[in-house]
Coordinates of C-alpha atoms and ligand atoms in Angstrom, one line a residue:
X1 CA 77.7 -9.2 -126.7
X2 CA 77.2 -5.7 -126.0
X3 CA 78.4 -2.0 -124.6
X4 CA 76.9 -1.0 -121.3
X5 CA 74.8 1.6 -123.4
X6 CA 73.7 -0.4 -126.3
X7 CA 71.5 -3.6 -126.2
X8 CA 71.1 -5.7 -128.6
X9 CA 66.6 -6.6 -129.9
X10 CA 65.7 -9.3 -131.8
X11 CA 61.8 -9.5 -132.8
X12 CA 59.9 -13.1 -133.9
X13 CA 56.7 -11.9 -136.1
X14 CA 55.8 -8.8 -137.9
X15 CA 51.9 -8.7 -137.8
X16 CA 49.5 -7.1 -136.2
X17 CA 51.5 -6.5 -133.6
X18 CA 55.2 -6.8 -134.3
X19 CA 55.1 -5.0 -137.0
X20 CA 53.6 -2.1 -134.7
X21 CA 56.4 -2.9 -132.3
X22 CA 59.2 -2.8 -134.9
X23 CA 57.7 0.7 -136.8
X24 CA 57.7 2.3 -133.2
X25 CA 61.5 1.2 -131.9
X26 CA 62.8 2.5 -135.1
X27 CA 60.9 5.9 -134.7
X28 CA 61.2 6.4 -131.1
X29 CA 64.5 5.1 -130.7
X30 CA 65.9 8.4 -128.8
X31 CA 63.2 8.4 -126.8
X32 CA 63.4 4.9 -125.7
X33 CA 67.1 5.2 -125.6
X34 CA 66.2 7.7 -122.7
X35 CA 63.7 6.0 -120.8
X36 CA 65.4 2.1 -120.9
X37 CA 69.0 3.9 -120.0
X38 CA 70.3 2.1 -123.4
X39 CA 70.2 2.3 -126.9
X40 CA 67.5 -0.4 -128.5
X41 CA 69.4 -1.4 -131.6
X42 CA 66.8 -4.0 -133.9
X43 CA 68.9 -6.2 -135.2
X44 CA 67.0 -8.3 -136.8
X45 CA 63.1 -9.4 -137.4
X46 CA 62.5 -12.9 -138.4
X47 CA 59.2 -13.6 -140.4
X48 CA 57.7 -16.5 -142.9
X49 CA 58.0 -15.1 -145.6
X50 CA 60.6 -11.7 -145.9
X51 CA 58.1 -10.3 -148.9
X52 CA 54.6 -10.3 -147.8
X53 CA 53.1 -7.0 -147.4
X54 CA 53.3 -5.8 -144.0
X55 CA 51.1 -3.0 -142.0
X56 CA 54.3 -0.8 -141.7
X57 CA 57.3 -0.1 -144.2
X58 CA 60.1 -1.5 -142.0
X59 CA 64.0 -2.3 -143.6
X60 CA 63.6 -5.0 -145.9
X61 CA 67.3 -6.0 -144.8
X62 CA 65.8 -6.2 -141.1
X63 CA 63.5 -9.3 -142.3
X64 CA 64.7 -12.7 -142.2
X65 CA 63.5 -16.4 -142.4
X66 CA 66.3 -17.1 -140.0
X67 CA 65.5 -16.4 -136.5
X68 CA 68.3 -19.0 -134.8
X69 CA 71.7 -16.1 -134.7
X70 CA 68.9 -13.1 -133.7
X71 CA 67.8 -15.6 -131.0
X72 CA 71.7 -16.3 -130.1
X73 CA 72.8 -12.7 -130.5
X74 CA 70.7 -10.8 -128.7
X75 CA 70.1 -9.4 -125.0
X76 CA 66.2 -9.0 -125.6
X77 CA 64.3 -11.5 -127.5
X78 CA 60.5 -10.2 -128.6
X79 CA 58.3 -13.4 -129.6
X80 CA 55.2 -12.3 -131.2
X81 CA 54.4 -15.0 -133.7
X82 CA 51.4 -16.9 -132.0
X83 CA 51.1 -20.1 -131.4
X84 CA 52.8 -23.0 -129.2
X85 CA 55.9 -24.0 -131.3
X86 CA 58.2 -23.0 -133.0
X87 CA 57.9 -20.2 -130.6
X88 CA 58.5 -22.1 -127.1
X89 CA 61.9 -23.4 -128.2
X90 CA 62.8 -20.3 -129.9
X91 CA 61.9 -18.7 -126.2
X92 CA 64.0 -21.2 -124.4
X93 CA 67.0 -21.0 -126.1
X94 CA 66.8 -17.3 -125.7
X95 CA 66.3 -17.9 -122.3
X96 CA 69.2 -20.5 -121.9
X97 CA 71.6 -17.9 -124.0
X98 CA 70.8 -15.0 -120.9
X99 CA 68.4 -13.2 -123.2
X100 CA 65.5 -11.6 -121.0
X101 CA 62.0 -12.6 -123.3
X102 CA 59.1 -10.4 -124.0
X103 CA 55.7 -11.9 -125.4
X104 CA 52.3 -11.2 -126.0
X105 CA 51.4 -15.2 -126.6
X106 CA 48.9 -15.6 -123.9
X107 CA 48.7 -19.2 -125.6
X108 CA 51.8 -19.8 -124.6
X109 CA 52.3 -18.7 -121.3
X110 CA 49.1 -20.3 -120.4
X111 CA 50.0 -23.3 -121.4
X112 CA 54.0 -23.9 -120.8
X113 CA 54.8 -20.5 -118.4
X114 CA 56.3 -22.5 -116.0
X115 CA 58.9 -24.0 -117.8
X116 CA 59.9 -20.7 -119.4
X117 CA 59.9 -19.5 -115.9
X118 CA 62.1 -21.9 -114.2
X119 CA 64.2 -21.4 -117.6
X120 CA 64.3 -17.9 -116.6
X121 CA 65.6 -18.6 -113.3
X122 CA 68.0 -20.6 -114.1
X123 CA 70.1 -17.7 -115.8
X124 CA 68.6 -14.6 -113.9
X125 CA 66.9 -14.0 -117.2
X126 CA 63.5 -12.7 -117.0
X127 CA 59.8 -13.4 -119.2
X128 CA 57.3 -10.3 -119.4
X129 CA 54.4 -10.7 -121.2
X130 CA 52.2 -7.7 -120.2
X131 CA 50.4 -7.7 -123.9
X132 CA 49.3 -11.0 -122.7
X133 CA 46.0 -10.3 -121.2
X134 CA 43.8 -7.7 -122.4
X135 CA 45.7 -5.9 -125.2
X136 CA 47.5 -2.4 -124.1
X137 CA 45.9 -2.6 -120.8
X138 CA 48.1 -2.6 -118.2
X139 CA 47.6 -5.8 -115.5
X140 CA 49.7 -8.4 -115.0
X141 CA 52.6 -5.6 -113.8
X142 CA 49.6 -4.3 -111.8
X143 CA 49.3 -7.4 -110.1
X144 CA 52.2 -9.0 -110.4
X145 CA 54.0 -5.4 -108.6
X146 CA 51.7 -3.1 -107.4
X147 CA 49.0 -5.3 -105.7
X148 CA 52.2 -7.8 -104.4
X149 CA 51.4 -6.6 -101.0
X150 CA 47.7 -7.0 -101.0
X151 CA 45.4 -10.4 -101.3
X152 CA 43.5 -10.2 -104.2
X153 CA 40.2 -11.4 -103.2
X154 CA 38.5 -11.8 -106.7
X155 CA 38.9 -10.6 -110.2
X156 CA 36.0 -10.9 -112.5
X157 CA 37.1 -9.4 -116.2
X158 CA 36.0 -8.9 -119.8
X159 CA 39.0 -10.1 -121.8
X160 CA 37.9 -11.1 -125.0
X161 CA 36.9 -8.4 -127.1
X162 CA 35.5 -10.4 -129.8
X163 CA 32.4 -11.5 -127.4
X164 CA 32.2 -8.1 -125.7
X165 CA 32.0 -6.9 -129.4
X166 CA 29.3 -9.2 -130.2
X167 CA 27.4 -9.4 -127.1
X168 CA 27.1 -5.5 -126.8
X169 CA 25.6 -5.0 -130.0
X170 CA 23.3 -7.9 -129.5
X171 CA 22.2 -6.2 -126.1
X172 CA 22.0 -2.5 -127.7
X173 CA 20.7 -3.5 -131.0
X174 CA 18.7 -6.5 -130.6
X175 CA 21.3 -7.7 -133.4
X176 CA 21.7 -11.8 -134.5
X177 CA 24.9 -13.3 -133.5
X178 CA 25.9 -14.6 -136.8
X179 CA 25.7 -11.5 -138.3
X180 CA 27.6 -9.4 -135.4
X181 CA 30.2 -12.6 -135.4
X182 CA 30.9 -11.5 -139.1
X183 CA 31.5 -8.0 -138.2
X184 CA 34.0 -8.9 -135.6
X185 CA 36.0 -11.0 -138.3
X186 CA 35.7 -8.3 -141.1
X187 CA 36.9 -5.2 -138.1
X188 CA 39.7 -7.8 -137.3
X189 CA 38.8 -8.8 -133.6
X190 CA 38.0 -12.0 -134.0
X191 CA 41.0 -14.7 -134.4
X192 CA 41.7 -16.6 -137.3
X193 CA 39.4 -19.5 -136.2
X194 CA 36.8 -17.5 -134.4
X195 CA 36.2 -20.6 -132.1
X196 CA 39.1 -19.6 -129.7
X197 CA 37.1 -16.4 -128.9
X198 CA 33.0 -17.5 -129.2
X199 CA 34.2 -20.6 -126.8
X200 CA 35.9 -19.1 -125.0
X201 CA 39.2 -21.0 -125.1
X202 CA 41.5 -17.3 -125.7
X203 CA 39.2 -15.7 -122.6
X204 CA 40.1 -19.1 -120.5
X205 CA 44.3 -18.8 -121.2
X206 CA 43.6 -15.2 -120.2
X207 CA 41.6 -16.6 -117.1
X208 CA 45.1 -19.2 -116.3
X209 CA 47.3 -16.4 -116.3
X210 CA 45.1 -13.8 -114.5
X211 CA 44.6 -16.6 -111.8
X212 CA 48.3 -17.2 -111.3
X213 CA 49.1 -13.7 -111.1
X214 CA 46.7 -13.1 -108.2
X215 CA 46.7 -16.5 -106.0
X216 CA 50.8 -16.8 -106.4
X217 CA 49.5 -20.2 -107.5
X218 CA 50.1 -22.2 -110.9
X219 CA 47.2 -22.3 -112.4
X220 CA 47.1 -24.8 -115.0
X221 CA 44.8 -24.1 -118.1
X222 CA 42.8 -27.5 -117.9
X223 CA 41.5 -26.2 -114.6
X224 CA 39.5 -23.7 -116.2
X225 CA 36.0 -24.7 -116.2
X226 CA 34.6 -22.8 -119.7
X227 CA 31.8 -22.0 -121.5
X228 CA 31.4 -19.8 -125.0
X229 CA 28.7 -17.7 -125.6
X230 CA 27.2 -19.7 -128.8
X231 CA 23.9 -20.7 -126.3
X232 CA 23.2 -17.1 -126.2
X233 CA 20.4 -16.0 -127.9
X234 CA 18.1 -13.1 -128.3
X235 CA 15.4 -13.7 -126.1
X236 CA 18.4 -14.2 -122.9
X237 CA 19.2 -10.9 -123.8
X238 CA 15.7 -9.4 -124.0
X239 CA 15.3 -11.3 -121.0
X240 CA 18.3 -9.7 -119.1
X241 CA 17.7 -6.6 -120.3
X242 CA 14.1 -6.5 -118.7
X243 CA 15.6 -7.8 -115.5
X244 CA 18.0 -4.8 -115.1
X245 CA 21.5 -7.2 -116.3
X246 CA 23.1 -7.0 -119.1
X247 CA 25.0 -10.3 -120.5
X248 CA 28.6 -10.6 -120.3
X249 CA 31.2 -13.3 -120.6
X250 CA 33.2 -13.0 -117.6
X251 CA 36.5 -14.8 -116.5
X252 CA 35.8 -15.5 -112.8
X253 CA 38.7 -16.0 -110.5
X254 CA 38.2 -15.9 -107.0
X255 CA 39.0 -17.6 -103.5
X256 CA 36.9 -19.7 -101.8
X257 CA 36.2 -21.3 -98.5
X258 CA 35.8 -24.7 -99.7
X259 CA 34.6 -26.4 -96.3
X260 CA 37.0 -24.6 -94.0
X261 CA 40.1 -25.0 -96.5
X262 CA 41.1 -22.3 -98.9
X263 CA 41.1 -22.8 -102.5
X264 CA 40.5 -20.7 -106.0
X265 CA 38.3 -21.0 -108.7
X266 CA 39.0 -19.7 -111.8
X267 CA 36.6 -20.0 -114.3
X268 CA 35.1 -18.5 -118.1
X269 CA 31.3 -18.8 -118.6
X270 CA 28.7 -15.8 -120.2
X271 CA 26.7 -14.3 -116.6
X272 CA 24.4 -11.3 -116.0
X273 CA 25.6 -8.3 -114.6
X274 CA 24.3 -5.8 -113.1
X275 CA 23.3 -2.7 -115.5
X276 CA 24.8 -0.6 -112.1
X277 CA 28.1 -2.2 -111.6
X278 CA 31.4 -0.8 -114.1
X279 CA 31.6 -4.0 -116.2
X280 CA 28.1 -3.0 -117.7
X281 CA 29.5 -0.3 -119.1
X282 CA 32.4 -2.1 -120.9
X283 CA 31.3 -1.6 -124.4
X284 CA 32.4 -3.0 -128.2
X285 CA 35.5 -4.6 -128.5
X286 CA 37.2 -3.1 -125.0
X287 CA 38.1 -5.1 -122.1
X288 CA 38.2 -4.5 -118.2
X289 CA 39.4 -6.2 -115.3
X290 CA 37.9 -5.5 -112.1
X291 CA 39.9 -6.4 -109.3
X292 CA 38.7 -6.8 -105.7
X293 CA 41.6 -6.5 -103.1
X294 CA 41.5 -7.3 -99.5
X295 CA 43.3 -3.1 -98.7
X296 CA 43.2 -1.7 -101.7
X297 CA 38.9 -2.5 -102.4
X298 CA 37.8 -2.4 -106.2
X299 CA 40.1 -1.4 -109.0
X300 CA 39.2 -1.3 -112.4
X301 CA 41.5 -1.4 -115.6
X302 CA 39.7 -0.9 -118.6
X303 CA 40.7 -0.1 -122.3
X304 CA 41.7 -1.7 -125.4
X305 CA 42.1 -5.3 -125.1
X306 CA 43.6 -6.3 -128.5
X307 CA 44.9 -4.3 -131.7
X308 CA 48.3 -4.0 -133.4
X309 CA 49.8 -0.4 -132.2
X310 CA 47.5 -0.7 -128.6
X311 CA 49.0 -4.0 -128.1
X312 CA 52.7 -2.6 -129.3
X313 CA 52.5 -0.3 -126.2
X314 CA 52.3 -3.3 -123.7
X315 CA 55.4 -5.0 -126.1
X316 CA 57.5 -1.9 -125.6
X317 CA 56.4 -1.3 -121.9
X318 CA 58.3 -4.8 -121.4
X319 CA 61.1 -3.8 -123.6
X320 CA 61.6 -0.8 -121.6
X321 CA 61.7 -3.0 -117.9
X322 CA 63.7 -5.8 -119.6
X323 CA 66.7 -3.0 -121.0
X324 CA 66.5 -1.5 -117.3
X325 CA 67.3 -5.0 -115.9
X326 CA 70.5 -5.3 -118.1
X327 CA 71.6 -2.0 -117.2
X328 CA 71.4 -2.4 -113.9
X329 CA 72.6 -6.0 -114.0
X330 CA 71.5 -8.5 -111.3
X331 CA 68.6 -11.7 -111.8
X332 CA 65.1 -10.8 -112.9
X333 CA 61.9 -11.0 -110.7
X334 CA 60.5 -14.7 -110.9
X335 CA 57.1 -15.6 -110.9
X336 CA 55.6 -15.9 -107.5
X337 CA 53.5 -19.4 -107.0
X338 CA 54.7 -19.9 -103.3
X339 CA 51.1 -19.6 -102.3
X340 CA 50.2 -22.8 -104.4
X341 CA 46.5 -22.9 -103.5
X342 CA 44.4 -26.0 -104.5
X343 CA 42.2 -25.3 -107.5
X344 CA 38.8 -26.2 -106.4
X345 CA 36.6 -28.1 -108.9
X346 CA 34.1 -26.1 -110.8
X347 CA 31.1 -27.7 -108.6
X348 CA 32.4 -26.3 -105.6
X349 CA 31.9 -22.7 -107.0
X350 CA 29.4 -20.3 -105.2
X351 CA 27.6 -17.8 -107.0
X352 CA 23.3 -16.6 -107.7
X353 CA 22.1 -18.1 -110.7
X354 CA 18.4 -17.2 -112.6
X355 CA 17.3 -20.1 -114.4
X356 CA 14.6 -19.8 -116.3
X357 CA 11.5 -22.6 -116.9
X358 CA 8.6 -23.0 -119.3
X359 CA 5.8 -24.2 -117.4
X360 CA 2.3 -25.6 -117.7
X361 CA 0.2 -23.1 -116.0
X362 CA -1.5 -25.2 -113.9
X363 CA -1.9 -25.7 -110.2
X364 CA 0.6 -27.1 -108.2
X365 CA 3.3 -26.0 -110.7
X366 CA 4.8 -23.8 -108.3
X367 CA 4.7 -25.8 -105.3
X368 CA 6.6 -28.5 -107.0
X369 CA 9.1 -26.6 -108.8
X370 CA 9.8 -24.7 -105.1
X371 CA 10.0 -28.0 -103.8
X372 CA 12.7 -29.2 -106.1
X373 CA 14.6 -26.3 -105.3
X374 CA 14.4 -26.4 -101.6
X375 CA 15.3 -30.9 -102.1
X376 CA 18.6 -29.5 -103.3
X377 CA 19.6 -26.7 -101.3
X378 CA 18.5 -24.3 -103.7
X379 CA 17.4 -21.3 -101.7
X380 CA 15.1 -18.8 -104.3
X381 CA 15.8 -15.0 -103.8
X382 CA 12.9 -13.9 -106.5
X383 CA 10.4 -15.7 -108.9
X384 CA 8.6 -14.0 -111.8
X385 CA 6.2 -15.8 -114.0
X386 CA 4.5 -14.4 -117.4
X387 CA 1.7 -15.8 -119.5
X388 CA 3.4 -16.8 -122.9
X389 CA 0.7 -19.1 -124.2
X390 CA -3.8 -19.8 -123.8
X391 CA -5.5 -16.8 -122.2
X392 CA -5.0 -16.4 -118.8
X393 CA -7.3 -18.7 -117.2
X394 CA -9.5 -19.1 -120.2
X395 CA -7.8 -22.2 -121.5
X396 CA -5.7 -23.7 -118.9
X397 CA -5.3 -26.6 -120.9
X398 CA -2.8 -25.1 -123.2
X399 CA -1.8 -22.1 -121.3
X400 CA 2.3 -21.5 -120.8
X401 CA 4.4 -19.6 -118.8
X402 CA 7.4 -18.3 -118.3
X403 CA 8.7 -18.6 -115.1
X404 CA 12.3 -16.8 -114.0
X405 CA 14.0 -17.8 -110.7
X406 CA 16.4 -15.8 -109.2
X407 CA 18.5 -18.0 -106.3
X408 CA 20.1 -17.0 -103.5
X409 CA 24.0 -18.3 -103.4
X410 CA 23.8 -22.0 -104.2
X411 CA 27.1 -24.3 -105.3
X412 CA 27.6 -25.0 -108.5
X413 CA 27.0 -29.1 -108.0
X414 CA 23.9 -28.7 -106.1
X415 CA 22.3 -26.2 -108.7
X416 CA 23.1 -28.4 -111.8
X417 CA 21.4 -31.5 -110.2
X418 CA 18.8 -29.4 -109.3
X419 CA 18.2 -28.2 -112.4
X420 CA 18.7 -31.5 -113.6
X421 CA 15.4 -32.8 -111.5
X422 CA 13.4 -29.7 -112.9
X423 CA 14.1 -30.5 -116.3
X424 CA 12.6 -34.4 -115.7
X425 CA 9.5 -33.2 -113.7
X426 CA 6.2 -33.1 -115.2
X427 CA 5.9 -29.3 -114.0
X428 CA 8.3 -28.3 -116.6
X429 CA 7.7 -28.1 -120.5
X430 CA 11.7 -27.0 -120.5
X431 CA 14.5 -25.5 -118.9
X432 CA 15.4 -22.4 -121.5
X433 CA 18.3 -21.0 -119.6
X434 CA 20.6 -21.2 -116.6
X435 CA 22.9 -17.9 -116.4
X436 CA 25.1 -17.3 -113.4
X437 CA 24.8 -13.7 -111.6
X438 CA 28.4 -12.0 -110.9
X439 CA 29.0 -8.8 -109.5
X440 CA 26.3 -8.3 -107.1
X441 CA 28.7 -7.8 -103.8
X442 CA 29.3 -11.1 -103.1
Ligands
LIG1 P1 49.9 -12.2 -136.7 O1 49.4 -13.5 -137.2 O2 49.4 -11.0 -137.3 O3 51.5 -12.2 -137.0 C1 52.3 -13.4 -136.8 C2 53.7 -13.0 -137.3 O4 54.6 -14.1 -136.9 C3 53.8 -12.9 -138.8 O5 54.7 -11.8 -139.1 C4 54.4 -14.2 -139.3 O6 55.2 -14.1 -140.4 C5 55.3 -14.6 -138.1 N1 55.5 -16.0 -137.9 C6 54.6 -16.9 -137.7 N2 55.1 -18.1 -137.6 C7 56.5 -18.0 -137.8 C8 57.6 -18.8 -137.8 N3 57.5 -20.1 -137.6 N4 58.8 -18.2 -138.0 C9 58.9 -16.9 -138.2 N5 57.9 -16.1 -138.2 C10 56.7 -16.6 -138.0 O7 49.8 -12.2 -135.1 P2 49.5 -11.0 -134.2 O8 50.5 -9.9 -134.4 O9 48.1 -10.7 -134.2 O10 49.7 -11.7 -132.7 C11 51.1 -11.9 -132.3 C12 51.0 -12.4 -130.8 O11 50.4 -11.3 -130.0 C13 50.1 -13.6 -130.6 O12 50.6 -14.4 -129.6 C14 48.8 -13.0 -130.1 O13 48.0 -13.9 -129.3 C15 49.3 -11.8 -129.3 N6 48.3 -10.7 -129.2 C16 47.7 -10.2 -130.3 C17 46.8 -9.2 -130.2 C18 46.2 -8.5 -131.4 O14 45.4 -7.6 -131.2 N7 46.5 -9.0 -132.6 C19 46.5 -8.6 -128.9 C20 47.2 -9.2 -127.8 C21 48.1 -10.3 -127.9 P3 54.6 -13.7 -141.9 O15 54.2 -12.3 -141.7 O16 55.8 -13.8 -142.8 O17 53.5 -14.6 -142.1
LIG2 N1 40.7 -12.2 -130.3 C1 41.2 -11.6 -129.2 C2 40.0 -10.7 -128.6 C3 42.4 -10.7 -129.5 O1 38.9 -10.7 -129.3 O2 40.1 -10.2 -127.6 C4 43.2 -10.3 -128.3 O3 43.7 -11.3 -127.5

């Protein structure tokens, strides 16, 4: 198919990102001739439609509708189309024809990695996705490489920009979320249906792979326990805010000792964090992912999380390793899931929660709301109560309060029922919020 010094790149999509891609292997074609020991030669870009205006001028007689000989005649396939099918087939016969694959489809991998790894393995090929998870940062080499020798104890990572986008300027502006949600669309964070990010369904594939990557365990994508940030609403924030948090939504994947036996739980939800730890300081659209290792301690990687040219240096990154590999000839590096932990179920996570109560303010209210918590296990840490309605002790009668418990580590099970019995007793007008507490040295 090729010379020992000139391999052959075929590239599936020219948006956002592939057109990025193809503008910057045509302009830096010397240099990453150098680096990946090879000439890149891009033979060919297939697209829907050849004539739609694209972000960068690139060959017209580059762009076809036909992507089945680029997919058959090249040594590096680069998939960035989105989206489950076509572009799992078009993967898999790349794959079957020795091609190594690069892709930033985090959809994808989430969802059918494991076949496109054991496809992989069955020709020596090799599948790098690095623009995958949070944009042009670099972290799945990170963990997939450098931390191979390590045990990753926990991640806990901002890796939707979209929410970070529109949580940050709720926090710093006091800003409504529909109105911040339609900035994110109009500055081009947001995905097409903005669902995938405000639910939190692009944050939880991100969460799947992450999980994988650090547990050496396949992590299937329904085993995400996940929850969008829709719920939130300004007075949570004010709330946090005044507490000393801030609110993020976190992907959560950590071990666990589940009754003596080790498992992971990998999970997407919105928590507070602590204004003091580095997440807090992860503002607008960026993205982090704060790693805890077992030798190496905390790591963070932090940057831009999504974007077309940002994104194109994570594509090319892959590009570069996946030329070396031809050159130097031999099978690629296969996914490690020997570990193959059980994926414990979302009640059996651990973590400090702060719920918070409107109340009659009334005696006895206290003593039966602590009593409800100690019935299920629920140990409180802190309790803060504020007069929202009456005047203090004029009018009992109609007097409210607010009332903000802060728990020590519970299980998830145990604090849901719990908060289930507080929301049916008398002592409580409602529950207003329950908000998991990450980051606080666990
Ligand atoms: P776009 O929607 O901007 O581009 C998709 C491209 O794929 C278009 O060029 C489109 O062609 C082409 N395409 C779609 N379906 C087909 C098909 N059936 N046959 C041939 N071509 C097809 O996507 P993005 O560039 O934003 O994203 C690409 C991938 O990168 C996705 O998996 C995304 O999740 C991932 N990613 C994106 C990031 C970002 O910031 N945008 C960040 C990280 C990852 P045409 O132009 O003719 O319509
Ligand atoms: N919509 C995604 C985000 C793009 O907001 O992070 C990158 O995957």
């Amino acid at each position: 198919m090729t010379d020992d010094r000139r391999l052959r790149v075929a590239l599936l999509g020219a948006g956002s990102v592939g057109s990025q891609v193809a503008a910057l292997l045509l302009q830096h074609a010397d240099e990453l001739a150098a680096r990946a020991g090879a000439e890149l030669e891009l033979v060919g870009i297939a697209v829907r439609d050849p004539d739609a205006p694209r972000d960068t001028d690139l060959p017209r007689a580059l762009l076809t509708t036909d992507a089945e000989p680029l997919i058959l005649g090249s040594d590096i396939v680069i998939e960035l189309m989105g989206g489950i099918e076509p572009a799992r087939a078009m993967l898999l016969q790349a794959l079957t024809a020795g091609a190594d694959v690069v892709t930033g489809n985090k959809a994808l991998i989430a969802t059918h990695g494991p076949e496109l790894f054991e496809a992989a393995d069955r020709v020596g090929a090799s599948v790098h996705y690095e623009a995958a998870v949070a944009g042009a940062i670099p972290i799945v080499r990170p963990l997939r490489d450098s931390l191979a020798g390590d045990r990753v104890q926990r991640i806990l990572a901002i890796v939707n920009g979209t929410t970070n986008y529109i949580l940050d300027r709720m926090d710093s502006e006091g800003a409504d979320y529909a109105d911040v949600l339609a900035d994110a669309q109009r500055l081009g964070y947001a995905e097409a249906d903005p669902t995938a990010d405000v639910e939190a369904f692009d944050a939880a594939q991100k969460a799947a792979i992450l999980a994988s990557l650090a547990f050496h365990t396949t992590v299937p994508l329904d085993a995400v326990h996940r929850e969008g940030i829709t719920a939130i609403d300004a007075q949570m924030m004010t709330a946090a805010r005044d507490a000393g948090y801030v609110i993020k939504l976190l992907a959560v994947c950590e071990r666990l000792d589940d009754d003596g036996a080790e498992t992971i739980s990998v999970r997407v939800h919105p928590a507070l964090v602590h204004r003091d730890h580095p997440l807090a300081s992860v503002r607008g659209a960026n993205n982090a992912v704060f790693v805890q290792a077992e030798a190496a301690g905390d790591l963070m990687f932090y940057g831009a999380g999504a974007g077309g040219i940002q994104t194109a240096s994570a594509v090319l990154g892959d590009v570069v390793s996946a030329a070396r590999r031809h050159i130097a000839g031999g099978v690629g590096v296969g996914e490690s899931t020997r570990a193959n932990l059980p994926i414990a179920p979302f009640g059996h996570a651990v973590t400090r929660y702060q719920v918070t109560l409107e109340v009659d303010d009334r005696p006895g209210v206290l003593a039966t709301i602590a009593g409800i918590l100690a019935d299920g296990g629920v140990s409180i840490a802190t309790a803060q109560q504020t007069i929202i309605g009456g005047s203090d002790g004029a009018d009992l009668a109609s007097s409210r309060a607010l009332l903000v418990i802060g728990t020590h580590t519970a299980r998830e099970r145990d604090l849901a029922a719990t908060v289930e019995r507080l929301g049916a007793s008398d002592a409580v007008e409602r529950v207003l919020s329950v908000l998991r507490v990450e980051g606080d040295g666990r």
